[in-house]
Amino acid sequence: MSSYQPGSVQTRPYVDPTPLPDDIPKVQELGATSGPLKSAAFFIGAYCKEYNEDFMLCKAENRDPGHCLKEGRRVTRCATNLIDKMRENCLSQFQEHWSCLERNNQEYYLCRKPERSLNTCMFEKLGLTKVIPGTPQGQKPIHEVENPVFKAIQK
Amino acid sequence: MPVPWEALIPFGLVTVMFGISGTLLNVSTKAQNLGKPIRHNIDNWDEMMMRRDEQLTGHRRGQRDDPVPPPGFETSSVWQTEKTA
């Protein structure tokens, strides 16, 4: 085997420009990237709880990509709605928080200060709080602990 | 008494070489990551999100918080293909 063997994996990735068929209702996809989504994650969980749970239960029945399109459209629309509201009400705190996340490997524990201001703004304007499900009873959630053990090196 | 300044040349050389290589490494990584620090401990989820970020902004570290995606986003997914025949 000393001659050149062409591989089976194509080096040039393939882009399929065919859109979805017309009988599937169209939904506008969410144009936010990973940083803003991570910043808004717990608020999406609080605001869109029913739609998210519907989608996950539906997917638990069948993992086929074409199965839960209706519930998926609802999830997308709800998340888009929340991002619109966040930008309308708390734009500067939102952008401050996701810029901080981007500079810090998208870790929450390194960006507590912008997170606190975003949480207060979201609670005042939209009534949403960040809740970490699965926190043991009687223990303060990690984002509310004043002097955590794992923190940024510099203040 | 003449000061043995020739003995300090290796110290200076080593410092300069460390400095230059450190600076070049820093500049190179910052340039590849749009001025932000490198992302480490990337798992499959983060890899998938960064591929999506590339679809949305054109760079793996690019970020935008506009809820409206750029036109053509729905059909710009990149698929890896394999020749089987």
Coordinates of C-alpha atoms in Angstrom, one line a residue:
Chain A
M1 CA 0.0 0.0 0.0
S2 CA 2.6 2.5 -1.0
S3 CA 0.5 4.3 -3.7
Y4 CA -1.9 7.1 -3.0
Q5 CA -5.3 5.9 -1.7
P6 CA -8.1 8.4 -2.0
G7 CA -10.1 8.5 1.2
S8 CA -13.8 7.9 1.4
V9 CA -14.7 11.0 3.5
Q10 CA -15.1 14.0 1.1
T11 CA -12.8 16.9 2.0
R12 CA -15.2 19.5 0.8
P13 CA -18.3 19.7 3.1
Y14 CA -21.7 19.7 1.4
V15 CA -24.3 22.4 1.6
D16 CA -27.8 21.4 0.6
P17 CA -29.7 24.5 -0.6
T18 CA -33.1 22.7 -0.9
P19 CA -35.6 24.4 1.5
L20 CA -38.3 22.5 3.4
P21 CA -41.4 21.4 1.4
D22 CA -44.2 23.9 1.2
D23 CA -46.7 21.8 3.2
I24 CA -44.6 22.4 6.4
P25 CA -45.5 25.7 8.0
K26 CA -42.6 28.2 8.0
V27 CA -41.1 29.5 11.2
Q28 CA -38.4 32.2 11.5
E29 CA -35.4 30.6 13.1
L30 CA -33.7 32.2 16.1
G31 CA -30.7 34.3 14.9
A32 CA -29.0 34.5 18.3
T33 CA -25.7 32.8 18.6
S34 CA -24.4 30.6 21.5
G35 CA -23.3 33.4 23.9
P36 CA -26.6 35.3 24.1
L37 CA -28.4 32.0 24.2
K38 CA -26.4 30.8 27.1
S39 CA -27.0 34.2 28.9
A40 CA -30.8 33.9 28.3
A41 CA -30.9 30.1 29.0
F42 CA -32.5 30.1 32.4
F43 CA -35.0 32.8 31.4
I44 CA -35.9 30.7 28.3
G45 CA -36.5 27.8 30.7
A46 CA -38.7 29.9 32.9
Y47 CA -40.7 31.6 30.1
C48 CA -41.1 28.7 27.7
K49 CA -41.5 25.9 30.2
E50 CA -44.6 24.3 28.8
Y51 CA -43.5 24.4 25.2
N52 CA -40.0 23.0 26.1
E53 CA -41.6 20.2 28.1
D54 CA -44.0 19.4 25.3
F55 CA -41.1 19.2 22.8
M56 CA -39.0 17.0 25.1
L57 CA -41.8 14.6 25.9
C58 CA -42.7 14.4 22.2
K59 CA -39.0 13.6 21.3
A60 CA -38.8 11.0 24.0
E61 CA -41.4 9.0 22.1
N62 CA -39.5 9.1 18.8
R63 CA -36.1 10.6 18.0
D64 CA -36.8 10.9 14.3
P65 CA -35.9 14.4 13.1
G66 CA -39.3 14.8 11.3
H67 CA -41.4 13.8 14.3
C68 CA -41.9 16.8 16.5
L69 CA -41.9 19.7 14.0
K70 CA -45.0 21.4 15.5
E71 CA -43.7 21.4 19.0
G72 CA -40.3 22.5 17.7
R73 CA -41.9 25.5 15.9
R74 CA -43.6 26.5 19.1
V75 CA -40.3 26.3 21.0
T76 CA -38.6 28.5 18.4
R77 CA -41.3 31.1 18.4
C78 CA -41.4 31.3 22.2
A79 CA -37.6 31.7 22.4
T80 CA -37.6 34.3 19.7
N81 CA -40.4 36.1 21.6
L82 CA -38.4 36.1 24.8
I83 CA -35.2 37.3 23.1
D84 CA -37.2 40.2 21.5
K85 CA -38.5 41.1 25.0
M86 CA -35.1 40.9 26.6
R87 CA -33.6 43.2 24.0
E88 CA -36.4 45.6 24.4
N89 CA -36.2 45.8 28.2
C90 CA -32.7 44.9 29.4
L91 CA -30.5 45.3 26.3
S92 CA -27.4 46.7 28.0
Q93 CA -27.3 44.2 30.9
F94 CA -27.9 41.4 28.4
Q95 CA -25.1 42.5 26.1
E96 CA -22.8 43.0 29.1
H97 CA -23.5 39.5 30.4
W98 CA -23.0 37.7 27.1
S99 CA -19.9 39.7 26.2
C100 CA -18.5 38.6 29.6
L101 CA -19.4 35.0 29.0
E102 CA -17.7 35.1 25.6
R103 CA -14.5 36.4 27.2
N104 CA -14.6 33.6 29.8
N105 CA -15.1 30.4 28.0
Q106 CA -18.8 30.7 28.4
E107 CA -18.6 29.8 32.1
Y108 CA -21.3 31.2 34.4
Y109 CA -19.2 31.3 37.6
L110 CA -16.8 33.8 36.1
C111 CA -19.5 36.3 35.3
R112 CA -21.6 36.7 38.4
K113 CA -21.6 40.5 38.6
P114 CA -23.1 41.1 35.1
E115 CA -25.4 38.2 35.8
R116 CA -26.7 39.7 39.0
S117 CA -27.6 43.0 37.3
L118 CA -29.3 41.1 34.4
N119 CA -31.3 39.0 36.9
T120 CA -32.5 42.1 38.8
C121 CA -33.4 43.8 35.5
M122 CA -35.3 40.7 34.2
F123 CA -37.1 40.3 37.5
E124 CA -38.2 44.0 37.6
K125 CA -39.2 44.3 33.9
L126 CA -40.4 40.9 33.0
G127 CA -41.0 39.0 36.3
L128 CA -38.6 36.2 35.4
T129 CA -36.2 34.6 37.9
K130 CA -33.3 32.3 37.3
V131 CA -34.0 29.0 39.1
I132 CA -31.5 26.1 39.0
P133 CA -33.6 22.9 39.1
G134 CA -32.1 20.2 41.2
T135 CA -30.7 22.4 43.9
P136 CA -30.7 20.4 47.1
Q137 CA -33.3 21.7 49.7
G138 CA -32.0 24.2 52.1
Q139 CA -28.9 24.9 50.1
K140 CA -28.5 28.4 48.5
P141 CA -28.4 28.2 44.7
I142 CA -24.8 28.7 43.5
H143 CA -25.6 32.0 41.7
E144 CA -26.9 33.5 44.9
V145 CA -23.9 32.5 47.1
E146 CA -22.1 35.7 48.2
N147 CA -18.5 34.3 48.6
P148 CA -18.3 31.2 46.4
V149 CA -15.2 28.9 46.5
F150 CA -14.9 28.7 42.7
K151 CA -14.6 32.2 41.4
A152 CA -12.5 34.4 39.1
I153 CA -9.0 35.1 40.2
Q154 CA -9.3 38.9 40.0
K155 CA -12.1 40.7 41.5
Chain B
M1 CA 36.6 47.0 38.4
P2 CA 35.1 46.2 35.0
V3 CA 31.6 44.7 35.3
P4 CA 31.3 41.3 33.6
W5 CA 28.4 42.4 31.3
E6 CA 29.1 39.6 28.9
A7 CA 27.7 37.2 31.5
L8 CA 24.3 38.9 31.4
I9 CA 23.9 38.4 27.6
P10 CA 22.5 34.9 27.9
F11 CA 19.9 36.1 30.5
G12 CA 18.9 38.8 28.1
L13 CA 18.7 36.4 25.2
V14 CA 16.6 33.9 27.1
T15 CA 14.2 36.6 28.3
V16 CA 13.8 38.1 24.9
M17 CA 13.2 34.6 23.3
F18 CA 10.6 33.7 25.9
G19 CA 9.0 37.1 25.4
I20 CA 8.9 36.9 21.7
S21 CA 7.5 33.4 21.6
G22 CA 4.9 34.2 24.2
T23 CA 3.9 37.4 22.5
L24 CA 3.7 35.6 19.1
L25 CA 1.6 32.8 20.6
N26 CA -0.7 35.3 22.3
V27 CA -1.1 37.4 19.1
S28 CA -1.8 34.3 17.0
T29 CA -4.4 32.9 19.4
K30 CA -6.1 36.3 19.8
A31 CA -6.2 36.8 16.1
Q32 CA -7.8 33.3 15.5
N33 CA -10.4 34.0 18.2
L34 CA -11.4 37.5 17.2
G35 CA -9.6 39.1 20.1
K36 CA -11.2 36.9 22.8
P37 CA -9.4 34.2 24.8
I38 CA -9.3 30.7 23.5
R39 CA -12.3 28.4 24.3
H40 CA -11.1 25.3 26.1
N41 CA -12.8 22.1 27.2
I42 CA -15.1 22.2 24.2
D43 CA -17.5 19.2 24.2
N44 CA -19.7 18.1 21.4
W45 CA -22.5 20.5 22.3
D46 CA -20.1 23.4 22.2
E47 CA -18.7 22.2 18.9
M48 CA -22.3 22.0 17.5
M49 CA -23.1 25.5 18.8
M50 CA -19.8 26.9 17.3
R51 CA -20.7 25.4 13.9
R52 CA -24.1 27.1 14.2
D53 CA -22.3 30.4 15.1
E54 CA -20.3 30.0 12.0
Q55 CA -23.4 29.6 9.9
L56 CA -24.9 32.8 11.5
T57 CA -21.9 35.1 11.6
G58 CA -19.2 33.6 9.4
H59 CA -16.7 32.9 12.1
R60 CA -16.7 30.2 14.8
R61 CA -16.3 32.8 17.6
G62 CA -18.6 35.4 16.1
Q63 CA -21.6 36.4 18.2
R64 CA -24.8 38.3 17.5
D65 CA -28.0 38.7 19.5
D66 CA -30.3 39.7 16.8
P67 CA -33.4 37.3 16.9
V68 CA -33.7 37.6 13.1
P69 CA -31.2 35.3 11.3
P70 CA -29.3 36.3 8.2
P71 CA -31.1 35.3 4.9
G72 CA -30.4 31.8 3.8
F73 CA -29.7 30.5 7.4
E74 CA -32.3 27.8 7.1
T75 CA -30.5 26.1 4.3
S76 CA -26.9 26.8 5.0
S77 CA -26.2 23.8 7.2
V78 CA -22.9 22.0 6.4
W79 CA -23.0 18.2 6.1
Q80 CA -20.0 15.9 6.1
T81 CA -20.4 13.4 3.3
E82 CA -18.7 10.0 2.7
K83 CA -18.3 8.2 -0.5
T84 CA -19.6 4.7 -0.2
A85 CA -19.5 3.4 -3.8

